[in-house]
Amino acid sequence: MIRGLWDRETVALILLAALLPMALAWLWLDAGDAAGRLLFALAVTGVWHLVFMFARAQPPSLSFALSALAVAILAPEGLGPVQMILGISFGTVMGELAFGGWGRNVVAPATVTLAFLGFGFPAAPWPDLVPPLAWAAIPAAAIGIVTGVMPGGVIAGAVLAGAVAVAAGIAPAPLVHAGAVVLVLLVADPVASAATTLGRWLNGLLYAGLLLIFAQGWTGAAPVQMAVAAALLASLAAPLFDEAAIAFWIARRRTRHGGP
Amino acid sequence: MLGLATRAGLSPRFPSPPEPGGEAAETITEEAAVTPPPGPSLRVDVLAEEGAAVAAGAPVARLRDAPEVVFTASMPAIVGNVRLGRGRRLTEIVLFRETAGDRFEQPEALRSAADPRPLMLAAGAWPLLRRRPFGGMPDPGEGPAAIVVMAADTRPFAPDPRQAIEGREEAFARGLHALSALTEGPVFVCTSPGKPLVEKGNGAVRQITGGPRHPQGLAGIRIHDLCPARIDAPVWDIHAEDVAAIGHLVETGMMPATRLVRLAGAALREGRLVRTQPGADLRGLSHGATRPGGHVLLSGSPLDGHPAHWLGARDRQVTVLPREEKPGPRHWFVEALTGTARAAPAIPTEALRQAFGGGMPGVALIRALSAGDDETAIRLGVLSLLEEDVALADYALGGAHLPELLRRVLSRIEAEMAP
């Protein structure tokens, strides 16, 4: 009869609005064919959503624009259209649509796409993210946290670990820039990250921790590559963190109230 | 206390015209009905013939399976239509008001605060109690693990329970005393911030102060936090005004004639705060206050109310909404874009976390409910919850069928595990 507005599509729209500062900064700064890459990624992702709508009666989601944007910003450069179509199709179908659409997936489809492109075409160079783009991640995260569509705990955990690393002098600037952009675009997806407060903090800490470990030991990798790998592993660990947080919550309740 | 932070929750806003201030007017409608409390349907023996005159507080029906439990008339009346479903299940007993009628007084011998159970059963006060798990009225012989008295109500437009019991502190204290005789466990009085309602050192009675936002003033959220209900340890809840009514009953042998009820909603010309009888006719209450055009009368709040003709057994709110036109057929493409067999998944947002009061893993609970994972749902505390407790989350998510999913899980647990 009367309905609130936090349904799936509204959340997707607010997330899109939160990412607008980054999208605009990226379109403004990129000398190449940023708009072309974005349109291409939108088209391929959108086609797969339509295919699943017609074939499986699975309603499409505006979240396809979120993953297309992340892929367009972070994908390795110099890949041909066939390679891009392969990567985006794999990520969209196997990462999201096969699970039942946005909200039922485990890993963000953009993360799967980028990991696939990174593993499949290791010769392609990863993009260098310019500092203004990383600065644009700050308002994006702020809008996301204030409207409550981005998990505040994940971002806080990652920023905390990052601040410690910067203070200790083990995080070079390019790594911080890539880490911030990937944090907002991939890790802070409300679906692919942990859903409990404790789980979210652990999720954010793990992402930043993995990124730092890669920075110390993974020679020859680009900062964006490290960040995408850290994002993939962190979202794979998110259900585990949730399970642990809920087990802890139940144990605490049991000591307080007794009972089975 | 772990769990509920005082600021947690949401304050959903709904359109409603302002109230013309002043004292709550006493409005007794010409018709009223005896209706069963929400929960499993109840088989009854009707004690008053159609057309018979009954005094206020006189018994009109009793349960077949537990004849101690009696339903009483809320005003002196002529019994009108008695509507029973199949198997003599109570639907409604309509009463027409009789101004000259008198009041039925419970015998002096029953009026004992040390053992109020027979008095509450005989005076029709038993349906004011609600048990968890599974909801509904408790069995007459049941002993709860705890009783939660709700002296706070954060539902949108809910009348303030503090105002309802203002000037009746003595009756409230007497009612609390009587309630504490019903349980071996504690009696929690949940209030909004303000002056204390319970004197310090009052035995098993403890006052718990909660925040101002919904759902902190809901019994289920409180029970989930304070004393989770289990199948072998039921927890009862009751409204503070009803506790004062029980105090009044113990003192005088009669239930009070009225309760504080608020009318609100977008289809009203002016809001109303009235004192009216239980089971009042909703059309009588809203008469002269509605805007022109079709409207729907809900017994309950905009979040958890349901269309009704009579004020529900425990309800203290009436919501009047404009009637919505049935939407026409949509284009097949729009239908394909939005319509599905399965509801769209809930995205974990801050709004959803706050809709559960911030203290419980709401996303995990929703996933367990939609997947039908009863064991996980029990571990997450679903036995303390009823439909009204997930109504806010359902509203926030734009309609995710959470109350229906919750009822399905509860019914299955009841069928499989309850003795």
XYZ file of C-alpha atoms in Angstrom:
679
model
C 0.000 0.000 0.000
C 2.710 2.454 1.047
C 6.229 1.579 0.089
C 9.677 2.658 1.151
C 12.303 3.325 -1.459
C 15.265 1.123 -0.577
C 14.540 -1.530 -3.136
C 17.227 -2.958 -5.366
C 16.940 -0.474 -8.213
C 16.944 2.584 -5.939
C 20.105 1.338 -4.255
C 21.681 0.846 -7.687
C 20.665 4.373 -8.703
C 22.093 5.916 -5.521
C 25.312 3.967 -6.001
C 25.491 5.326 -9.542
C 24.973 8.843 -8.208
C 27.729 8.257 -5.646
C 30.123 7.148 -8.375
C 29.335 10.138 -10.588
C 32.209 12.282 -9.222
C 34.649 9.567 -10.201
C 33.021 8.927 -13.544
C 33.083 12.614 -14.459
C 36.660 13.094 -13.266
C 37.726 10.078 -15.296
C 35.920 11.214 -18.453
C 37.355 14.717 -18.024
C 40.938 13.638 -17.447
C 41.254 10.737 -19.836
C 42.860 11.865 -23.045
C 42.012 8.676 -24.890
C 38.676 7.183 -25.760
C 37.245 6.965 -22.246
C 33.702 7.585 -23.421
C 34.059 4.945 -26.108
C 35.266 2.326 -23.605
C 32.423 3.157 -21.268
C 29.778 2.885 -24.012
C 31.278 -0.399 -25.192
C 31.249 -1.881 -21.694
C 27.696 -0.630 -21.108
C 26.521 -2.207 -24.346
C 28.067 -5.620 -23.698
C 26.895 -5.793 -20.063
C 23.439 -4.534 -20.997
C 23.033 -7.124 -23.750
C 23.718 -9.932 -21.274
C 21.152 -8.520 -18.848
C 18.599 -8.483 -21.671
C 19.514 -12.027 -22.682
C 18.867 -13.236 -19.140
C 15.623 -11.269 -19.000
C 14.266 -12.950 -22.134
C 15.724 -16.395 -21.530
C 15.195 -16.729 -17.783
C 12.638 -14.010 -16.890
C 15.279 -12.513 -14.627
C 14.647 -8.783 -14.227
C 17.637 -6.691 -15.335
C 19.188 -4.275 -12.875
C 20.644 -0.820 -13.233
C 23.693 -2.224 -11.480
C 24.937 -3.196 -14.949
C 26.044 0.438 -15.305
C 28.084 0.149 -12.084
C 30.056 -2.821 -13.345
C 30.441 -1.321 -16.811
C 31.892 1.837 -15.272
C 34.340 -0.094 -13.110
C 35.455 -2.215 -16.047
C 35.898 0.814 -18.296
C 38.039 2.600 -15.720
C 40.162 -0.321 -14.568
C 40.479 -2.728 -17.519
C 43.927 -3.339 -18.990
C 44.705 -1.124 -21.948
C 45.265 -2.130 -25.514
C 42.839 -5.034 -25.582
C 40.853 -5.641 -28.751
C 37.061 -5.734 -28.830
C 36.924 -9.547 -28.934
C 39.048 -9.814 -25.823
C 36.960 -7.214 -24.035
C 33.713 -8.929 -25.036
C 35.071 -12.246 -23.766
C 36.137 -10.757 -20.449
C 32.987 -8.737 -19.828
C 30.741 -11.628 -20.831
C 32.547 -14.019 -18.513
C 32.380 -11.599 -15.604
C 28.746 -10.619 -16.109
C 27.396 -14.101 -16.699
C 29.533 -16.189 -14.354
C 29.971 -13.511 -11.709
C 26.419 -12.260 -11.437
C 23.665 -13.398 -13.779
C 24.172 -17.125 -13.300
C 23.589 -16.616 -9.580
C 20.229 -14.901 -10.126
C 21.170 -11.282 -10.701
C 22.501 -8.462 -8.599
C 21.895 -9.109 -4.913
C 22.391 -12.870 -5.120
C 25.966 -12.840 -6.455
C 29.049 -13.556 -4.330
C 31.668 -11.505 -6.148
C 31.115 -8.240 -8.020
C 30.923 -8.977 -11.771
C 33.424 -6.207 -12.509
C 35.947 -7.881 -10.198
C 35.516 -11.170 -12.037
C 35.852 -9.423 -15.404
C 39.041 -7.621 -14.396
C 40.597 -10.701 -12.823
C 39.740 -12.675 -15.963
C 41.282 -10.037 -18.223
C 44.364 -9.872 -15.992
C 44.910 -13.624 -15.988
C 43.850 -14.179 -19.592
C 45.871 -11.424 -21.228
C 48.868 -10.803 -18.956
C 50.753 -8.882 -21.616
C 48.225 -6.023 -21.702
C 49.388 -3.068 -19.589
C 47.217 -1.997 -16.642
C 46.112 1.653 -16.619
C 47.913 4.269 -14.544
C 45.375 6.036 -12.387
C 45.946 9.776 -12.141
C 45.839 11.344 -8.658
C 42.686 13.477 -9.321
C 40.730 10.278 -9.947
C 41.815 9.000 -6.537
C 40.751 12.304 -4.990
C 37.349 11.887 -6.658
C 37.016 8.618 -4.765
C 36.664 10.607 -1.547
C 33.368 12.351 -2.421
C 32.129 9.106 -3.973
C 32.755 7.219 -0.736
C 31.272 10.080 1.276
C 28.018 10.057 -0.728
C 27.882 6.288 -0.478
C 28.379 6.239 3.273
C 26.036 9.147 4.030
C 23.202 7.600 2.009
C 24.049 4.239 3.540
C 24.396 2.346 0.258
C 28.115 1.673 0.670
C 29.293 -0.364 3.636
C 30.911 2.182 5.960
C 32.797 -0.474 7.907
C 34.593 -1.788 4.814
C 35.765 1.667 3.809
C 36.700 2.588 7.379
C 38.667 -0.633 7.856
C 40.553 -0.192 4.599
C 41.246 3.508 5.235
C 42.476 2.719 8.742
C 44.901 0.063 7.526
C 45.947 2.327 4.643
C 46.619 5.248 6.959
C 48.799 3.073 9.178
C 50.720 1.840 6.125
C 51.217 5.376 4.774
C 52.431 6.534 8.190
C 54.848 3.601 8.285
C 56.096 4.533 4.820
C 55.335 1.171 3.163
C 52.612 2.405 0.801
C 53.851 4.338 -2.256
C 51.511 6.962 -3.726
C 50.491 5.031 -6.910
C 49.480 2.095 -4.735
C 47.347 4.328 -2.522
C 45.679 5.885 -5.559
C 44.875 2.515 -7.150
C 43.788 1.152 -3.772
C 41.358 4.017 -3.190
C 39.763 3.804 -6.642
C 39.375 0.021 -6.474
C 38.060 0.277 -2.928
C 35.187 2.500 -4.018
C 34.497 0.803 -7.356
C 34.815 -2.865 -6.445
C 35.304 -3.564 -2.748
C 32.595 -1.251 -1.374
C 29.862 -2.951 -3.401
C 27.160 -3.615 -0.763
C 26.385 -7.045 -2.179
C 29.888 -8.422 -2.696
C 31.191 -7.235 0.672
C 30.319 -8.458 4.160
C 26.903 -7.548 5.559
C 27.566 -7.488 9.316
C 29.321 -4.660 11.111
C 32.216 -6.763 12.387
C 32.464 -8.610 9.079
C 32.700 -5.310 7.221
C 35.605 -4.055 9.280
C 37.432 -7.356 8.794
C 36.617 -7.214 5.080
C 38.139 -3.750 4.736
C 41.189 -4.644 6.800
C 41.766 -7.780 4.741
C 41.579 -5.834 1.478
C 44.125 -3.265 2.625
C 46.301 -5.961 4.200
C 46.377 -8.044 1.018
C 47.179 -4.958 -1.013
C 50.153 -4.198 1.234
C 51.388 -7.777 1.118
C 51.204 -7.752 -2.681
C 53.042 -4.428 -2.757
C 55.876 -5.928 -0.723
C 56.243 -9.221 -2.527
C 54.648 -9.172 -5.991
C 57.360 -7.843 -8.241
C 56.442 -6.613 -11.668
C 52.728 -6.126 -10.967
C 50.968 -2.837 -11.583
C 49.190 -1.169 -8.627
C 45.764 -1.639 -10.240
C 46.510 -5.316 -10.800
C 47.409 -5.784 -7.131
C 44.297 -3.913 -6.039
C 42.007 -5.993 -8.268
C 43.548 -9.227 -6.970
C 43.137 -8.000 -3.381
C 39.507 -7.041 -4.109
C 38.782 -10.482 -5.551
C 40.217 -12.303 -2.545
C 38.562 -9.922 -0.092
C 35.103 -10.448 -1.574
C 35.618 -14.199 -1.639
C 36.379 -14.009 2.084
C 33.352 -11.817 2.865
C 30.860 -14.667 3.493
C 33.375 -16.222 5.873
C 33.642 -12.976 7.832
C 29.843 -12.728 7.974
C 29.567 -16.282 9.212
C 32.200 -15.615 11.882
C 30.546 -12.363 12.955
C 27.147 -14.057 13.278
C 28.635 -17.006 15.175
C 30.252 -14.514 17.543
C 26.948 -12.640 17.924
C 25.057 -15.853 18.664
C 27.677 -16.972 21.186
C 27.483 -13.613 22.939
C 23.684 -13.863 23.097
C 23.919 -17.358 24.467
C 26.162 -16.305 27.336
C 23.777 -13.433 28.071
C 20.449 -15.267 27.839
C 21.343 -18.946 28.147
C 19.326 -21.484 26.219
C 20.229 -23.718 23.310
C 23.530 -3.287 27.602
C 24.794 -4.577 24.293
C 22.626 -4.354 21.246
C 20.298 -1.427 20.879
C 21.945 1.949 20.692
C 19.523 4.685 21.626
C 19.761 6.455 18.259
C 19.190 3.365 16.169
C 16.117 3.068 14.009
C 14.273 5.031 11.366
C 11.579 7.712 11.449
C 9.507 7.096 8.338
C 7.226 10.027 7.570
C 3.721 9.664 6.240
C 1.387 12.475 5.238
C -1.326 13.278 7.750
C -3.195 16.483 8.621
C -2.463 18.125 11.984
C -4.548 17.479 15.076
C -6.537 20.273 16.665
C -4.718 19.965 20.047
C -6.430 19.792 23.393
C -7.628 16.857 25.437
C -8.542 13.582 23.778
C -12.311 13.644 23.290
C -14.338 10.690 24.476
C -15.977 9.201 21.378
C -18.105 6.102 21.858
C -19.282 4.733 18.525
C -22.853 3.467 18.103
C -21.614 0.087 16.972
C -18.729 -2.012 18.174
C -17.692 -5.612 17.797
C -16.031 -8.354 19.721
C -13.312 -9.689 17.432
C -10.668 -12.321 18.134
C -7.061 -11.186 18.621
C -4.736 -11.847 15.651
C -3.303 -15.334 15.663
C -4.768 -18.795 15.234
C -8.557 -18.817 14.789
C -10.545 -19.476 17.960
C -13.525 -21.804 18.374
C -16.098 -20.279 20.712
C -19.417 -20.865 22.433
C -21.577 -17.769 22.147
C -23.128 -16.855 25.498
C -25.462 -14.063 24.382
C -28.262 -14.582 21.872
C -28.747 -12.213 18.967
C -31.040 -9.455 20.204
C -30.198 -9.950 23.880
C -29.225 -6.966 26.025
C -25.794 -7.209 27.650
C -24.153 -4.989 30.244
C -20.703 -3.517 29.669
C -18.170 -6.119 30.755
C -20.670 -8.988 30.541
C -19.469 -12.172 28.852
C -20.643 -12.701 25.267
C -18.526 -15.679 24.231
C -16.056 -18.170 25.641
C -13.488 -20.468 24.106
C -14.612 -24.033 23.478
C -11.234 -25.555 24.230
C -10.565 -23.365 27.269
C -13.908 -22.208 28.712
C -12.142 -20.008 31.277
C -11.214 -17.563 28.504
C -14.122 -15.184 28.061
C -14.809 -12.369 25.603
C -16.811 -9.502 27.057
C -18.899 -6.641 25.713
C -17.029 -3.327 25.691
C -20.199 -1.241 26.251
C -23.814 -1.760 27.344
C -25.384 -3.063 24.177
C -27.862 -5.163 22.260
C -26.179 -8.097 20.584
C -26.560 -7.716 16.841
C -25.109 -10.026 14.263
C -23.104 -13.004 15.543
C -20.795 -14.166 12.790
C -19.002 -17.443 13.235
C -16.843 -19.212 10.699
C -16.693 -22.936 10.090
C -16.299 -24.974 13.263
C -17.798 -22.101 15.282
C -14.675 -20.023 14.793
C -15.207 -16.485 15.991
C -15.320 -13.879 13.233
C -17.161 -11.045 14.968
C -20.028 -10.345 17.334
C -21.569 -6.970 16.516
C -22.947 -4.888 19.392
C -25.386 -1.957 19.165
C -24.935 0.605 21.886
C -27.637 0.897 24.540
C -27.264 4.162 26.442
C -29.410 3.044 29.357
C -27.529 -0.200 29.966
C -25.503 -0.835 33.089
C -22.072 -2.234 33.855
C -21.224 -5.769 34.872
C -19.024 -5.964 37.921
C -16.774 -8.951 38.667
C -17.465 -10.481 42.103
C -15.395 -9.201 45.009
C -13.970 -12.648 45.698
C -12.158 -12.718 42.366
C -10.440 -9.350 42.766
C -7.030 -10.402 43.978
C -3.753 -8.900 42.806
C -1.920 -11.890 44.244
C -3.678 -14.270 41.845
C -5.167 -12.172 39.047
C -5.451 -14.975 36.506
C -9.110 -15.997 37.187
C -10.170 -12.368 37.257
C -8.398 -11.494 33.988
C -9.866 -14.560 32.300
C -13.397 -13.829 33.513
C -13.292 -10.114 32.723
C -12.143 -10.534 29.139
C -8.690 -9.097 29.823
C -6.870 -12.221 28.636
C -6.931 -11.290 24.905
C -4.918 -8.179 25.798
C -1.917 -10.463 26.337
C 0.104 -11.744 23.436
C 2.616 -14.538 23.564
C 5.720 -15.279 21.583
C 6.808 -17.490 19.882
C 4.151 -17.741 17.136
C 1.859 -14.965 18.434
C -1.745 -15.152 19.562
C -3.318 -15.234 22.999
C -1.554 -17.378 25.633
C -3.184 -20.529 26.993
C -4.975 -19.845 30.285
C -2.600 -22.107 32.200
C 0.655 -20.929 30.621
C 3.430 -19.408 32.717
C 5.732 -17.063 30.765
C 9.493 -16.755 31.240
C 9.094 -12.961 31.279
C 6.487 -10.293 30.606
C 7.305 -7.179 28.609
C 5.109 -4.132 29.221
C 5.259 -1.674 26.333
C 5.086 1.863 27.698
C 6.700 3.097 24.475
C 5.308 2.902 20.977
C 7.410 4.244 18.115
C 5.093 3.296 15.268
C 4.230 6.308 13.113
C 1.243 8.189 14.607
C 1.028 5.883 17.628
C -0.515 7.613 20.658
C 1.986 8.025 23.471
C 1.431 5.329 26.116
C 2.646 7.805 28.745
C -0.278 10.055 27.841
C -2.631 7.072 27.913
C -1.765 6.222 31.519
C -1.342 9.808 32.705
C -3.204 10.287 35.967
C -3.587 6.528 36.361
C -0.151 5.803 37.839
C -1.687 4.038 40.793
C -3.720 1.691 38.612
C -0.594 1.085 36.478
C 1.452 0.149 39.541
C -1.342 -2.146 40.733
C -1.496 -3.743 37.276
C 2.274 -4.321 37.292
C 1.980 -5.937 40.694
C -0.765 -8.214 39.382
C 1.287 -9.099 36.278
C 4.330 -10.021 38.311
C 2.147 -12.628 40.021
C 1.664 -14.329 36.624
C 5.339 -15.085 36.016
C 8.302 -16.449 37.889
C 10.567 -14.337 35.716
C 11.123 -10.610 35.377
C 8.609 -7.988 34.224
C 10.248 -5.436 31.920
C 8.635 -2.030 31.475
C 9.945 -0.532 28.225
C 9.569 3.240 28.131
C 10.561 6.193 26.043
C 12.951 8.685 27.675
C 11.207 10.647 30.409
C 10.261 10.395 34.017
C 10.467 6.896 35.512
C 7.279 4.831 35.599
C 8.527 2.195 37.999
C 9.706 2.866 41.519
C 13.204 1.644 42.314
C 13.380 -1.597 44.260
C 10.100 -2.924 42.913
C 11.085 -6.615 43.011
C 11.083 -8.290 39.631
C 9.830 -5.211 37.749
C 12.570 -3.441 35.771
C 12.318 -0.328 33.657
C 14.170 -0.271 30.321
C 14.447 3.025 28.466
C 14.728 2.940 24.679
C 15.327 5.448 21.919
C 12.729 7.491 20.074
C 12.966 5.881 16.642
C 11.073 2.983 15.183
C 11.384 -0.002 15.791
C 12.743 0.592 19.294
C 9.240 0.806 20.715
C 8.139 -2.551 19.335
C 7.672 -5.464 21.699
C 9.395 -7.946 19.393
C 12.607 -5.939 19.063
C 12.668 -5.460 22.841
C 12.021 -9.126 23.583
C 14.675 -10.127 21.053
C 17.134 -7.970 22.967
C 16.063 -8.516 26.580
C 14.725 -12.031 26.942
C 14.467 -14.017 23.677
C 11.402 -16.235 23.497
C 11.919 -19.955 23.024
C 9.469 -22.742 22.392
C 9.849 -23.912 25.991
C 10.106 -20.371 27.402
C 7.334 -18.154 26.022
C 7.432 -14.427 26.616
C 4.285 -12.309 26.875
C 3.844 -8.697 25.988
C 1.113 -6.216 26.883
C 0.520 -2.513 26.331
C 1.010 -0.175 29.304
C -2.549 1.146 29.020
C -3.831 -2.408 29.316
C -1.701 -2.863 32.440
C -3.426 0.184 33.922
C -6.738 -1.396 32.864
C -5.843 -4.563 34.767
C -5.001 -2.412 37.783
C -8.400 -0.779 37.439
C -10.017 -4.184 37.107
C -8.379 -5.493 40.283
C -9.548 -2.413 42.160
C -13.102 -2.027 40.877
C -14.010 -5.314 39.214
C -14.610 -3.546 35.895
C -12.481 -2.882 32.832
C -12.174 0.801 31.836
C -14.654 1.721 29.127
C -12.210 3.420 26.777
C -8.683 3.434 25.421
C -6.624 6.154 23.778
C -6.708 5.872 19.980
C -5.253 8.094 17.286
C -6.685 8.575 13.798
C -4.199 9.671 11.165
C -3.565 9.316 7.472
C -3.584 11.138 4.169
C -7.343 10.726 3.570
C -8.317 12.721 6.691
C -9.201 16.393 6.875
C -7.985 16.600 10.463
C -6.209 14.172 12.759
C -8.023 12.933 15.834
C -6.968 11.705 19.236
C -9.920 10.087 20.969
C -10.797 7.861 23.870
C -13.008 5.157 22.501
C -14.198 1.695 23.401
C -12.263 -1.450 22.399
C -13.599 -2.894 19.152
C -14.977 0.488 18.055
C -16.464 0.960 14.592
C -13.754 2.555 12.450
C -16.289 4.318 10.224
C -17.919 5.799 13.306
C -14.534 7.039 14.540
C -13.574 8.663 11.240
C -17.057 10.026 10.501
C -16.920 13.672 9.484
C -13.135 13.782 9.390
C -12.397 12.227 6.015
C -11.715 13.969 2.745
C -14.151 13.414 -0.120
C -13.428 10.378 -2.231
C -12.822 6.717 -1.580
C -10.680 5.713 1.339
C -9.423 2.636 3.138
C -9.615 2.225 6.913
C -6.738 0.360 8.501
C -6.731 -0.846 12.064
C -3.126 -0.279 13.097
C -0.290 1.909 11.872
C 0.528 2.664 8.208
C 3.327 0.103 8.492
C 1.582 -2.895 9.996
C -2.126 -2.031 9.832
C -4.650 -4.109 7.936
C -7.972 -3.113 6.387
C -10.677 -3.640 8.990
C -14.158 -2.670 10.015
C -13.517 -2.726 13.759
C -10.653 -1.580 15.929
C -8.409 -4.618 16.490
C -8.242 -6.281 19.887
C -4.883 -4.715 20.758
C -4.765 -1.829 18.257
C -4.591 1.804 19.287
C -4.307 3.396 15.880
C -6.541 3.936 12.906
C -4.970 4.876 9.572
C -7.178 6.344 6.869
C -5.627 6.193 3.413
C -6.987 7.277 0.037
C -8.224 4.328 -1.950
C -5.817 3.517 -4.734
C -7.169 2.876 -8.177
C -6.373 -0.558 -9.505
C -3.484 -0.106 -11.972
C -4.356 -0.885 -15.560
C -2.565 -3.584 -17.577
C 1.064 -2.723 -18.166
C 3.104 -3.074 -21.300
C 4.641 -6.521 -21.651
C 8.121 -5.006 -21.737
C 7.609 -3.133 -18.458
C 6.160 -6.332 -17.002
C 9.276 -8.234 -18.114
C 11.562 -5.594 -16.672
C 9.915 -5.572 -13.236
C 7.738 -8.632 -12.705
C 9.210 -11.882 -11.457
C 8.172 -15.014 -9.659
C 10.776 -14.375 -6.960
C 11.053 -11.087 -5.117
C 14.123 -9.024 -5.935
C 16.865 -9.664 -3.376
C 17.395 -7.293 -0.462
C 20.562 -5.207 -0.815
C 22.314 -4.745 2.549
C 22.095 -1.000 3.164
C 22.234 1.114 6.268
C 18.455 1.639 5.977
C 17.916 -2.090 6.278
C 20.227 -2.373 9.284
C 18.401 0.448 11.046
C 15.015 -1.059 10.159
C 15.906 -3.949 12.471
C 16.927 -1.586 15.251
C 20.641 -1.940 14.457
C 21.079 -4.776 16.928
C 20.433 -7.901 14.929
C 21.911 -9.304 11.715
C 18.944 -8.322 9.559
C 20.426 -9.365 6.229
C 21.202 -12.848 7.515
C 17.671 -13.062 8.927
C 16.099 -12.028 5.617
C 18.224 -14.568 3.772
C 17.213 -17.303 6.222
C 13.538 -16.337 5.869
C 13.597 -16.280 2.075
C 15.523 -19.530 1.861
C 13.246 -21.206 4.421
C 16.241 -22.046 6.619
C 14.367 -22.579 9.894
C 17.348 -23.591 12.042
C 19.356 -20.497 11.170
C 16.261 -18.336 11.649
C 15.791 -19.775 15.147
C 19.439 -19.126 15.987
C 19.009 -15.536 14.822
C 16.053 -15.114 17.177
C 13.048 -15.435 14.867
C 10.978 -16.936 17.690
C 10.880 -13.525 19.377
C 9.480 -11.833 16.279
C 6.035 -11.412 14.772
C 4.798 -9.786 11.569
C 4.769 -6.263 13.006
C 8.473 -6.476 13.868
C 9.555 -6.968 10.261
C 6.975 -4.510 8.876
C 9.436 -1.622 8.952
C 12.107 -3.581 7.077
C 9.476 -4.671 4.574
C 8.434 -1.051 4.121
C 12.040 0.124 3.782
C 12.770 -2.484 1.130
C 9.749 -1.389 -0.880
C 7.746 -4.559 -0.285
C 9.744 -7.759 0.046
C 6.894 -9.893 1.493
C 8.806 -10.243 4.771
C 5.702 -10.610 7.027
C 4.411 -13.457 4.852
C 7.838 -15.138 4.767
C 8.135 -14.788 8.547
C 4.684 -16.303 9.123
C 5.501 -19.189 6.816
C 8.692 -19.964 8.741
C 6.920 -19.603 12.109
C 4.059 -21.902 11.063
C 6.521 -24.512 9.885
C 8.512 -24.313 13.116
C 5.295 -24.574 15.128
C 4.118 -27.611 13.178
C 7.471 -29.375 13.394
C 8.861 -28.486 16.784
C 6.195 -27.198 19.140
C 4.771 -29.824 21.515
